[in-house]
Coordinates of N, CA, C and O and ligand atoms in Angstrom, one line a residue:
M11 N 34.3 -114.5 -42.6 CA 35.6 -114.1 -42.2 C 36.3 -113.3 -43.2 O 36.2 -113.6 -44.4
A12 N 36.9 -112.2 -42.8 CA 37.6 -111.3 -43.8 C 38.7 -112.1 -44.5 O 39.4 -112.9 -43.8
K13 N 38.9 -111.8 -45.7 CA 40.0 -112.5 -46.5 C 41.2 -111.6 -46.5 O 41.2 -110.4 -46.4
Y14 N 42.3 -112.3 -46.7 CA 43.6 -111.6 -46.7 C 43.8 -110.9 -48.1 O 43.3 -111.4 -49.1
N15 N 44.6 -109.9 -48.1 CA 44.9 -109.3 -49.4 C 46.4 -109.4 -49.6 O 47.2 -109.8 -48.7
V16 N 46.9 -108.9 -50.8 CA 48.3 -109.1 -51.2 C 49.2 -108.3 -50.3 O 50.4 -108.7 -50.1
F17 N 48.7 -107.3 -49.6 CA 49.5 -106.5 -48.7 C 49.7 -107.1 -47.4 O 50.5 -106.7 -46.5
D18 N 49.0 -108.3 -47.1 CA 49.3 -109.0 -45.9 C 50.4 -110.0 -46.1 O 50.7 -110.8 -45.1
C19 N 50.9 -110.1 -47.3 CA 52.0 -111.1 -47.6 C 53.3 -110.3 -47.7 O 53.4 -109.2 -48.2
S20 N 54.4 -111.0 -47.3 CA 55.7 -110.3 -47.4 C 56.8 -111.3 -47.3 O 56.6 -112.5 -47.1
I21 N 58.0 -110.8 -47.6 CA 59.2 -111.7 -47.6 C 59.7 -111.8 -46.2 O 59.9 -110.7 -45.5
V22 N 59.9 -113.0 -45.7 CA 60.4 -113.2 -44.3 C 61.9 -113.6 -44.4 O 62.3 -114.4 -45.3
E23 N 62.7 -113.0 -43.6 CA 64.1 -113.3 -43.6 C 64.2 -114.5 -42.6 O 63.8 -114.5 -41.5
L24 N 64.9 -115.6 -43.1 CA 65.0 -116.8 -42.4 C 66.4 -116.8 -41.7 O 67.3 -116.1 -42.0
D25 N 66.5 -117.6 -40.7 CA 67.7 -117.8 -39.9 C 68.8 -118.2 -40.9 O 68.6 -119.1 -41.7
R26 N 70.0 -117.6 -40.7 CA 71.1 -118.0 -41.6 C 72.3 -118.2 -40.7 O 72.7 -117.3 -40.0
H27 N 72.8 -119.4 -40.8 CA 74.0 -119.7 -40.1 C 75.2 -119.8 -41.0 O 75.2 -120.7 -41.9
H28 N 76.1 -118.9 -40.9 CA 77.2 -118.8 -41.8 C 78.5 -119.4 -41.1 O 78.8 -119.2 -40.0
S29 N 79.2 -120.2 -41.9 CA 80.5 -120.7 -41.5 C 81.5 -120.4 -42.6 O 81.3 -120.7 -43.8
D30 N 82.5 -119.7 -42.2 CA 83.5 -119.2 -43.2 C 84.0 -120.3 -44.2 O 84.1 -120.1 -45.4
R31 N 84.2 -121.4 -43.6 CA 84.8 -122.5 -44.4 C 83.8 -123.4 -45.0 O 84.1 -124.1 -45.9
K32 N 82.6 -123.5 -44.4 CA 81.7 -124.6 -44.8 C 80.4 -124.1 -45.4 O 79.5 -124.9 -45.6
G33 N 80.3 -122.8 -45.7 CA 79.1 -122.4 -46.3 C 78.0 -122.0 -45.4 O 78.2 -121.8 -44.2
N34 N 76.7 -122.0 -45.9 CA 75.6 -121.5 -45.1 C 74.5 -122.6 -44.8 O 74.4 -123.6 -45.6
L35 N 73.7 -122.4 -43.8 CA 72.6 -123.3 -43.5 C 71.4 -122.4 -43.0 O 71.6 -121.5 -42.3
T36 N 70.3 -122.7 -43.5 CA 69.1 -122.0 -43.1 C 68.1 -122.9 -42.6 O 67.9 -124.0 -43.1
V37 N 67.4 -122.5 -41.5 CA 66.5 -123.3 -40.7 C 65.0 -122.8 -40.9 O 64.8 -121.6 -40.8
V38 N 64.1 -123.7 -41.1 CA 62.7 -123.3 -41.0 C 62.1 -124.3 -40.0 O 62.1 -125.5 -40.2
E39 N 61.7 -123.7 -38.9 CA 61.3 -124.5 -37.7 C 59.9 -124.2 -37.3 O 59.5 -123.0 -37.2
N40 N 59.1 -125.2 -36.9 CA 57.8 -125.0 -36.4 C 57.8 -124.0 -35.2 O 58.6 -124.1 -34.4
G41 N 56.8 -123.1 -35.2 CA 56.6 -122.3 -34.0 C 57.4 -121.1 -34.0 O 56.9 -120.0 -33.5
S42 N 58.6 -121.1 -34.5 CA 59.4 -119.8 -34.4 C 59.5 -119.1 -35.6 O 59.6 -117.8 -35.6
T43 N 59.6 -119.7 -36.8 CA 59.8 -119.0 -38.0 C 58.6 -118.3 -38.5 O 58.7 -117.2 -39.0
F44 N 57.4 -118.8 -38.4 CA 56.2 -118.2 -38.9 C 55.0 -118.8 -38.2 O 55.2 -119.9 -37.6
P45 N 53.9 -118.2 -38.3 CA 52.8 -118.6 -37.4 C 51.9 -119.8 -38.0 O 50.7 -119.7 -37.9
F46 N 52.5 -120.8 -38.6 CA 51.7 -122.0 -38.8 C 52.5 -123.3 -38.6 O 53.7 -123.2 -38.7
D47 N 51.8 -124.3 -38.3 CA 52.5 -125.6 -38.2 C 52.8 -126.2 -39.5 O 52.0 -126.2 -40.4
V48 N 54.0 -126.7 -39.7 CA 54.4 -127.3 -41.0 C 53.9 -128.7 -41.1 O 54.2 -129.6 -40.2
K49 N 53.1 -129.0 -42.1 CA 52.5 -130.3 -42.3 C 53.1 -131.0 -43.6 O 53.0 -132.2 -43.7
R50 N 53.7 -130.1 -44.4 CA 54.2 -130.7 -45.7 C 55.3 -129.8 -46.3 O 55.2 -128.6 -46.2
V51 N 56.2 -130.4 -47.0 CA 57.2 -129.7 -47.8 C 57.3 -130.3 -49.1 O 57.3 -131.6 -49.2
Y52 N 57.2 -129.5 -50.2 CA 57.4 -130.1 -51.5 C 58.3 -129.1 -52.3 O 58.4 -127.9 -51.9
Y53 N 58.8 -129.5 -53.4 CA 59.6 -128.6 -54.2 C 59.5 -128.9 -55.7 O 59.2 -130.0 -56.2
L54 N 59.6 -127.8 -56.4 CA 59.4 -127.8 -57.9 C 60.8 -127.6 -58.5 O 61.6 -126.8 -58.0
Y55 N 61.1 -128.4 -59.5 CA 62.5 -128.4 -60.1 C 62.4 -128.9 -61.5 O 61.3 -129.4 -61.9
D56 N 63.5 -128.7 -62.3 CA 63.5 -129.1 -63.7 C 62.4 -128.4 -64.5 O 61.7 -129.1 -65.3
I57 N 62.1 -127.2 -64.2 CA 61.0 -126.5 -64.8 C 61.6 -125.9 -66.2 O 62.5 -125.1 -66.1
P58 N 61.0 -126.3 -67.3 CA 61.5 -125.8 -68.6 C 61.4 -124.3 -68.7 O 60.5 -123.7 -68.2
G59 N 62.4 -123.7 -69.4 CA 62.4 -122.3 -69.6 C 61.0 -121.8 -70.2 O 60.5 -122.5 -71.0
G60 N 60.5 -120.7 -69.6 CA 59.3 -120.2 -70.2 C 58.0 -120.8 -69.6 O 56.9 -120.2 -69.8
E61 N 58.1 -121.8 -68.8 CA 57.0 -122.5 -68.2 C 56.6 -121.7 -66.9 O 57.5 -121.2 -66.2
G62 N 55.3 -121.7 -66.6 CA 54.8 -121.2 -65.3 C 54.2 -122.3 -64.5 O 53.7 -123.3 -65.0
R63 N 54.2 -122.1 -63.2 CA 53.5 -123.0 -62.3 C 52.5 -122.2 -61.4 O 52.4 -121.0 -61.5
G64 N 51.8 -123.0 -60.6 CA 50.8 -122.3 -59.7 C 49.5 -122.1 -60.5 O 48.9 -123.1 -60.9
A65 N 49.1 -120.9 -60.8 CA 47.9 -120.6 -61.4 C 46.7 -121.2 -60.7 O 45.9 -121.9 -61.3
H66 N 46.7 -121.0 -59.4 CA 45.5 -121.4 -58.6 C 45.6 -120.6 -57.3 O 46.5 -119.9 -57.0
A67 N 44.5 -120.8 -56.5 CA 44.4 -120.2 -55.2 C 44.1 -121.4 -54.2 O 43.7 -122.5 -54.6
H68 N 44.4 -121.1 -53.0 CA 44.0 -122.1 -51.9 C 43.0 -121.4 -51.0 O 43.2 -120.2 -50.6
R69 N 42.0 -122.1 -50.6 CA 41.0 -121.5 -49.7 C 41.6 -121.3 -48.3 O 41.4 -120.3 -47.7
E70 N 42.3 -122.4 -47.8 CA 42.8 -122.3 -46.4 C 44.3 -122.4 -46.3 O 44.8 -121.9 -45.3
L71 N 44.9 -123.0 -47.2 CA 46.4 -123.3 -47.1 C 47.2 -122.1 -47.0 O 47.0 -121.1 -47.7
E72 N 48.2 -122.1 -46.1 CA 49.2 -121.0 -46.0 C 50.5 -121.7 -46.4 O 50.8 -122.9 -46.1
Q73 N 51.4 -120.9 -47.0 CA 52.7 -121.4 -47.5 C 53.8 -120.4 -47.3 O 53.6 -119.2 -47.2
L74 N 55.0 -121.0 -47.2 CA 56.2 -120.2 -47.3 C 56.9 -120.7 -48.6 O 57.2 -121.9 -48.6
I75 N 57.1 -119.8 -49.5 CA 57.8 -120.2 -50.8 C 59.2 -119.7 -50.8 O 59.4 -118.5 -50.6
I76 N 60.1 -120.6 -51.0 CA 61.6 -120.2 -50.9 C 62.2 -120.6 -52.2 O 62.0 -121.7 -52.7
S77 N 63.1 -119.8 -52.7 CA 64.0 -120.2 -53.8 C 65.2 -120.9 -53.2 O 66.1 -120.2 -52.8
A78 N 65.2 -122.2 -53.2 CA 66.3 -123.0 -52.6 C 67.5 -122.9 -53.5 O 68.6 -123.0 -53.1
S79 N 67.2 -122.6 -54.8 CA 68.3 -122.4 -55.8 C 67.8 -121.6 -56.9 O 66.6 -121.8 -57.3
G80 N 68.6 -120.8 -57.5 CA 68.2 -120.0 -58.7 C 67.2 -118.9 -58.3 O 67.2 -118.5 -57.2
S81 N 66.4 -118.6 -59.3 CA 65.4 -117.5 -59.0 C 64.1 -117.7 -59.8 O 64.1 -118.5 -60.8
F82 N 63.1 -117.0 -59.3 CA 61.8 -117.0 -60.0 C 61.0 -115.9 -59.4 O 61.4 -115.3 -58.4
T83 N 59.8 -115.6 -60.1 CA 59.0 -114.5 -59.6 C 57.6 -115.1 -59.2 O 57.1 -115.9 -59.9
V84 N 57.1 -114.7 -58.1 CA 55.8 -115.1 -57.6 C 54.9 -113.8 -57.7 O 55.2 -112.8 -57.1
T85 N 53.8 -113.9 -58.4 CA 52.8 -112.9 -58.4 C 51.6 -113.3 -57.7 O 51.0 -114.4 -57.9
L86 N 51.2 -112.5 -56.7 CA 50.0 -112.8 -55.8 C 48.9 -111.8 -56.3 O 49.1 -110.7 -56.7
D87 N 47.7 -112.3 -56.2 CA 46.5 -111.6 -56.7 C 45.4 -111.8 -55.7 O 45.1 -113.0 -55.3
D88 N 44.7 -110.7 -55.2 CA 43.6 -110.9 -54.3 C 42.3 -110.6 -54.9 O 41.3 -110.4 -54.3
G89 N 42.3 -110.5 -56.3 CA 41.1 -110.1 -57.0 C 41.0 -108.7 -57.3 O 40.2 -108.2 -58.2
K90 N 41.7 -107.8 -56.5 CA 41.7 -106.4 -56.7 C 43.1 -105.9 -57.0 O 43.3 -105.1 -58.0
S91 N 44.1 -106.4 -56.3 CA 45.5 -105.9 -56.5 C 46.4 -107.1 -56.7 O 46.1 -108.2 -56.3
K92 N 47.5 -106.8 -57.4 CA 48.5 -107.8 -57.6 C 49.8 -107.3 -57.1 O 50.1 -106.1 -57.1
R93 N 50.6 -108.2 -56.6 CA 52.0 -107.9 -56.2 C 53.0 -109.0 -56.6 O 52.6 -110.2 -56.4
S94 N 54.1 -108.6 -57.2 CA 55.1 -109.5 -57.6 C 56.3 -109.5 -56.7 O 56.8 -108.4 -56.2
F95 N 56.8 -110.7 -56.4 CA 58.0 -110.8 -55.5 C 59.0 -111.7 -56.3 O 58.7 -112.8 -56.7
F96 N 60.2 -111.1 -56.3 CA 61.3 -111.8 -57.0 C 62.1 -112.6 -55.9 O 62.5 -112.0 -54.9
L97 N 62.2 -113.9 -56.0 CA 62.9 -114.7 -55.0 C 64.2 -115.3 -55.6 O 64.1 -116.0 -56.6
N98 N 65.3 -115.0 -54.9 CA 66.5 -115.5 -55.4 C 67.5 -115.7 -54.3 O 68.7 -115.9 -54.6
R99 N 67.0 -115.8 -53.1 CA 67.9 -116.0 -51.9 C 67.3 -117.2 -51.1 O 66.2 -117.2 -50.7
P100 N 68.2 -118.2 -50.8 CA 67.7 -119.4 -50.0 C 67.3 -119.0 -48.6 O 66.8 -119.9 -47.9
Y101 N 67.7 -117.8 -48.1 CA 67.4 -117.4 -46.7 C 66.2 -116.4 -46.7 O 66.0 -115.8 -45.7
Q102 N 65.4 -116.4 -47.8 CA 64.2 -115.5 -47.8 C 63.0 -116.4 -48.2 O 63.1 -117.2 -49.1
G103 N 61.9 -116.2 -47.5 CA 60.7 -116.9 -47.9 C 59.5 -116.0 -48.1 O 59.4 -115.0 -47.3
L104 N 58.7 -116.2 -49.1 CA 57.5 -115.4 -49.3 C 56.4 -116.1 -48.5 O 56.0 -117.2 -48.8
Y105 N 55.9 -115.4 -47.5 CA 54.7 -115.9 -46.7 C 53.4 -115.6 -47.5 O 53.0 -114.4 -47.6
V106 N 52.8 -116.6 -47.9 CA 51.6 -116.5 -48.7 C 50.4 -116.9 -47.8 O 50.3 -118.1 -47.5
K107 N 49.5 -116.0 -47.5 CA 48.4 -116.3 -46.7 C 47.3 -117.0 -47.5 O 47.4 -117.1 -48.8
S108 N 46.2 -117.4 -46.9 CA 45.2 -118.1 -47.6 C 44.3 -117.2 -48.5 O 44.3 -116.0 -48.3
G109 N 43.7 -117.8 -49.5 CA 42.7 -117.1 -50.3 C 43.3 -116.3 -51.4 O 42.5 -115.5 -52.0
L110 N 44.5 -116.5 -51.8 CA 45.1 -115.6 -52.8 C 45.5 -116.5 -54.0 O 46.0 -117.6 -53.9
W111 N 45.3 -115.9 -55.2 CA 45.8 -116.5 -56.4 C 47.3 -116.3 -56.6 O 47.8 -115.3 -56.2
R112 N 48.0 -117.4 -57.0 CA 49.5 -117.2 -57.2 C 49.9 -117.8 -58.6 O 49.4 -118.8 -59.0
D113 N 50.8 -117.0 -59.2 CA 51.5 -117.5 -60.4 C 53.0 -117.5 -60.2 O 53.5 -116.5 -59.7
L114 N 53.7 -118.6 -60.5 CA 55.1 -118.6 -60.4 C 55.7 -118.7 -61.8 O 55.3 -119.5 -62.6
V115 N 56.5 -117.7 -62.1 CA 57.0 -117.5 -63.5 C 58.5 -117.2 -63.5 O 59.1 -116.9 -62.5
D116 N 59.1 -117.2 -64.7 CA 60.5 -116.7 -64.9 C 61.5 -117.5 -64.1 O 62.4 -116.9 -63.5
F117 N 61.3 -118.8 -64.2 CA 62.3 -119.7 -63.5 C 63.6 -119.6 -64.2 O 63.7 -119.8 -65.4
S118 N 64.7 -119.4 -63.4 CA 66.0 -119.5 -64.0 C 66.4 -121.0 -64.2 O 65.7 -121.9 -63.6
S119 N 67.4 -121.2 -65.0 CA 67.8 -122.6 -65.2 C 68.3 -123.2 -63.9 O 69.0 -122.5 -63.1
G120 N 67.8 -124.4 -63.6 CA 68.2 -125.0 -62.3 C 67.5 -124.5 -61.1 O 67.9 -124.9 -60.0
A121 N 66.5 -123.7 -61.2 CA 65.8 -123.2 -60.1 C 65.1 -124.3 -59.3 O 64.5 -125.2 -59.9
V122 N 65.1 -124.1 -58.0 CA 64.3 -125.1 -57.1 C 63.4 -124.2 -56.2 O 63.9 -123.4 -55.4
A123 N 62.1 -124.4 -56.4 CA 61.1 -123.7 -55.6 C 60.7 -124.6 -54.5 O 60.0 -125.6 -54.7
M124 N 61.0 -124.3 -53.3 CA 60.7 -125.1 -52.1 C 59.5 -124.5 -51.4 O 59.5 -123.3 -51.2
V125 N 58.5 -125.3 -51.1 CA 57.2 -124.8 -50.5 C 57.0 -125.5 -49.2 O 56.9 -126.7 -49.1
V126 N 56.9 -124.7 -48.2 CA 56.6 -125.2 -46.8 C 55.1 -124.9 -46.6 O 54.7 -123.7 -46.7
A127 N 54.3 -125.9 -46.3 CA 52.9 -125.7 -46.3 C 52.2 -126.1 -44.9 O 52.7 -126.9 -44.2
S128 N 51.1 -125.4 -44.7 CA 50.4 -125.6 -43.4 C 49.5 -126.8 -43.3 O 48.9 -127.1 -42.3
D129 N 49.4 -127.5 -44.4 CA 48.5 -128.7 -44.4 C 49.0 -129.7 -45.4 O 49.8 -129.4 -46.3
I130 N 48.5 -130.9 -45.3 CA 48.8 -132.0 -46.3 C 48.0 -131.6 -47.6 O 47.3 -130.7 -47.6
Y131 N 48.3 -132.4 -48.6 CA 47.6 -132.1 -49.9 C 46.2 -132.4 -49.9 O 45.8 -133.5 -49.5
R132 N 45.4 -131.4 -50.1 CA 43.9 -131.6 -50.2 C 43.4 -131.0 -51.4 O 43.4 -129.7 -51.6
K133 N 42.9 -131.8 -52.3 CA 42.4 -131.4 -53.6 C 41.3 -130.3 -53.5 O 41.2 -129.3 -54.2
D134 N 40.4 -130.5 -52.4 CA 39.3 -129.6 -52.3 C 39.7 -128.2 -51.9 O 38.8 -127.3 -52.0
D135 N 40.9 -128.0 -51.5 CA 41.3 -126.7 -51.0 C 41.7 -125.8 -52.2 O 41.9 -124.6 -52.1
Y136 N 41.8 -126.4 -53.4 CA 42.3 -125.6 -54.6 C 41.1 -124.9 -55.3 O 40.0 -125.5 -55.4
I137 N 41.4 -123.7 -55.8 CA 40.5 -123.1 -56.8 C 41.4 -122.9 -58.0 O 42.4 -122.2 -58.0
R138 N 41.1 -123.6 -59.1 CA 41.9 -123.6 -60.3 C 41.4 -122.8 -61.5 O 42.0 -122.6 -62.4
E139 N 40.1 -122.3 -61.3 CA 39.5 -121.5 -62.3 C 39.5 -120.0 -61.9 O 39.0 -119.7 -60.8
Y140 N 40.1 -119.1 -62.7 CA 40.2 -117.7 -62.2 C 38.8 -117.1 -62.0 O 38.6 -116.3 -61.1
S141 N 37.9 -117.5 -62.9 CA 36.5 -116.9 -62.7 C 35.9 -117.3 -61.4 O 35.2 -116.6 -60.7
E142 N 36.2 -118.6 -61.0 CA 35.7 -119.1 -59.7 C 36.3 -118.4 -58.6 O 35.7 -118.1 -57.5
F143 N 37.6 -118.1 -58.7 CA 38.4 -117.3 -57.7 C 37.8 -116.0 -57.5 O 37.6 -115.5 -56.3
L144 N 37.5 -115.3 -58.6 CA 36.9 -113.9 -58.4 C 35.5 -114.0 -57.7 O 35.2 -113.1 -56.9
K145 N 34.8 -115.0 -58.0 CA 33.5 -115.2 -57.3 C 33.7 -115.4 -55.8 O 33.0 -114.8 -55.0
Y146 N 34.7 -116.3 -55.5 CA 35.0 -116.6 -54.1 C 35.5 -115.3 -53.4 O 35.1 -115.0 -52.3
R147 N 36.3 -114.5 -54.1 CA 36.8 -113.2 -53.4 C 35.7 -112.2 -53.3 O 35.6 -111.5 -52.3
N148 N 34.8 -112.2 -54.2 CA 33.7 -111.1 -54.2 C 32.6 -111.5 -53.2 O 31.7 -110.7 -52.9
N149 N 32.7 -112.7 -52.7 CA 31.7 -113.2 -51.8 C 32.0 -112.9 -50.3 O 31.6 -113.6 -49.5
E150 N 32.7 -111.8 -50.1 CA 33.2 -111.6 -48.7 C 32.3 -110.6 -47.9 O 31.4 -110.1 -48.5
Ligands
TYD7 P1 50.0 -128.6 -59.0 O1 49.4 -128.2 -57.8 O2 49.3 -128.5 -60.3 O3 51.5 -127.9 -59.1 P2 51.8 -126.4 -59.4 O4 50.7 -125.6 -58.8 O5 53.0 -126.1 -58.7 O6 52.0 -126.2 -60.9 O7 50.5 -130.2 -58.8 C1 51.0 -130.9 -59.8 C2 50.6 -132.4 -59.6 O8 51.2 -132.9 -58.4 C3 49.1 -132.6 -59.5 O9 48.8 -133.8 -60.2 C4 48.9 -132.8 -58.0 C5 50.2 -133.4 -57.5 N1 50.5 -133.0 -56.1 C6 50.4 -133.9 -55.1 O10 50.1 -135.1 -55.3 N2 50.7 -133.6 -53.8 C7 51.1 -132.3 -53.5 O11 51.4 -132.0 -52.4 C8 51.2 -131.3 -54.6 C9 51.6 -129.9 -54.3 C10 50.9 -131.7 -55.9

């Protein structure tokens, strides 16, 4: 099966409900927001300055990565090209397709990275060695 590249990934504008007096609300809903069923939500927070997260690829998992608070940068890598996305709006999500390496860096103080995922946690779905990732990508 053909693998996705970094140009298949983009920032998705999410539903935003604004109330003048009461602030904003954003919805991520199965079936309408993006083309995968939501099986899991997790979030990264209290990330010390200068620390990076991610540094792995997923074979099958698809994700929507949202900056629920603060900002950070996600760099995607398909083995040939890299693309960086700056996330700093709670109503924008980066749709990350399967088979891509991701690095999350430059977290602002108090940043919360919320990840909406297409499957439960499966250790076998991870590729954590970059050299193994390149082998996996070149095997297409
Ligand atoms: P890890 O995938 O290394 O986080 P990141 O890529 O964001 O740096 O996960 C950190 C730890 O949390 C690791 O021990 C596995 C565990 N974990 C779960 O148990 N369930 C999950 O859904 C996730 C994402 C991680």
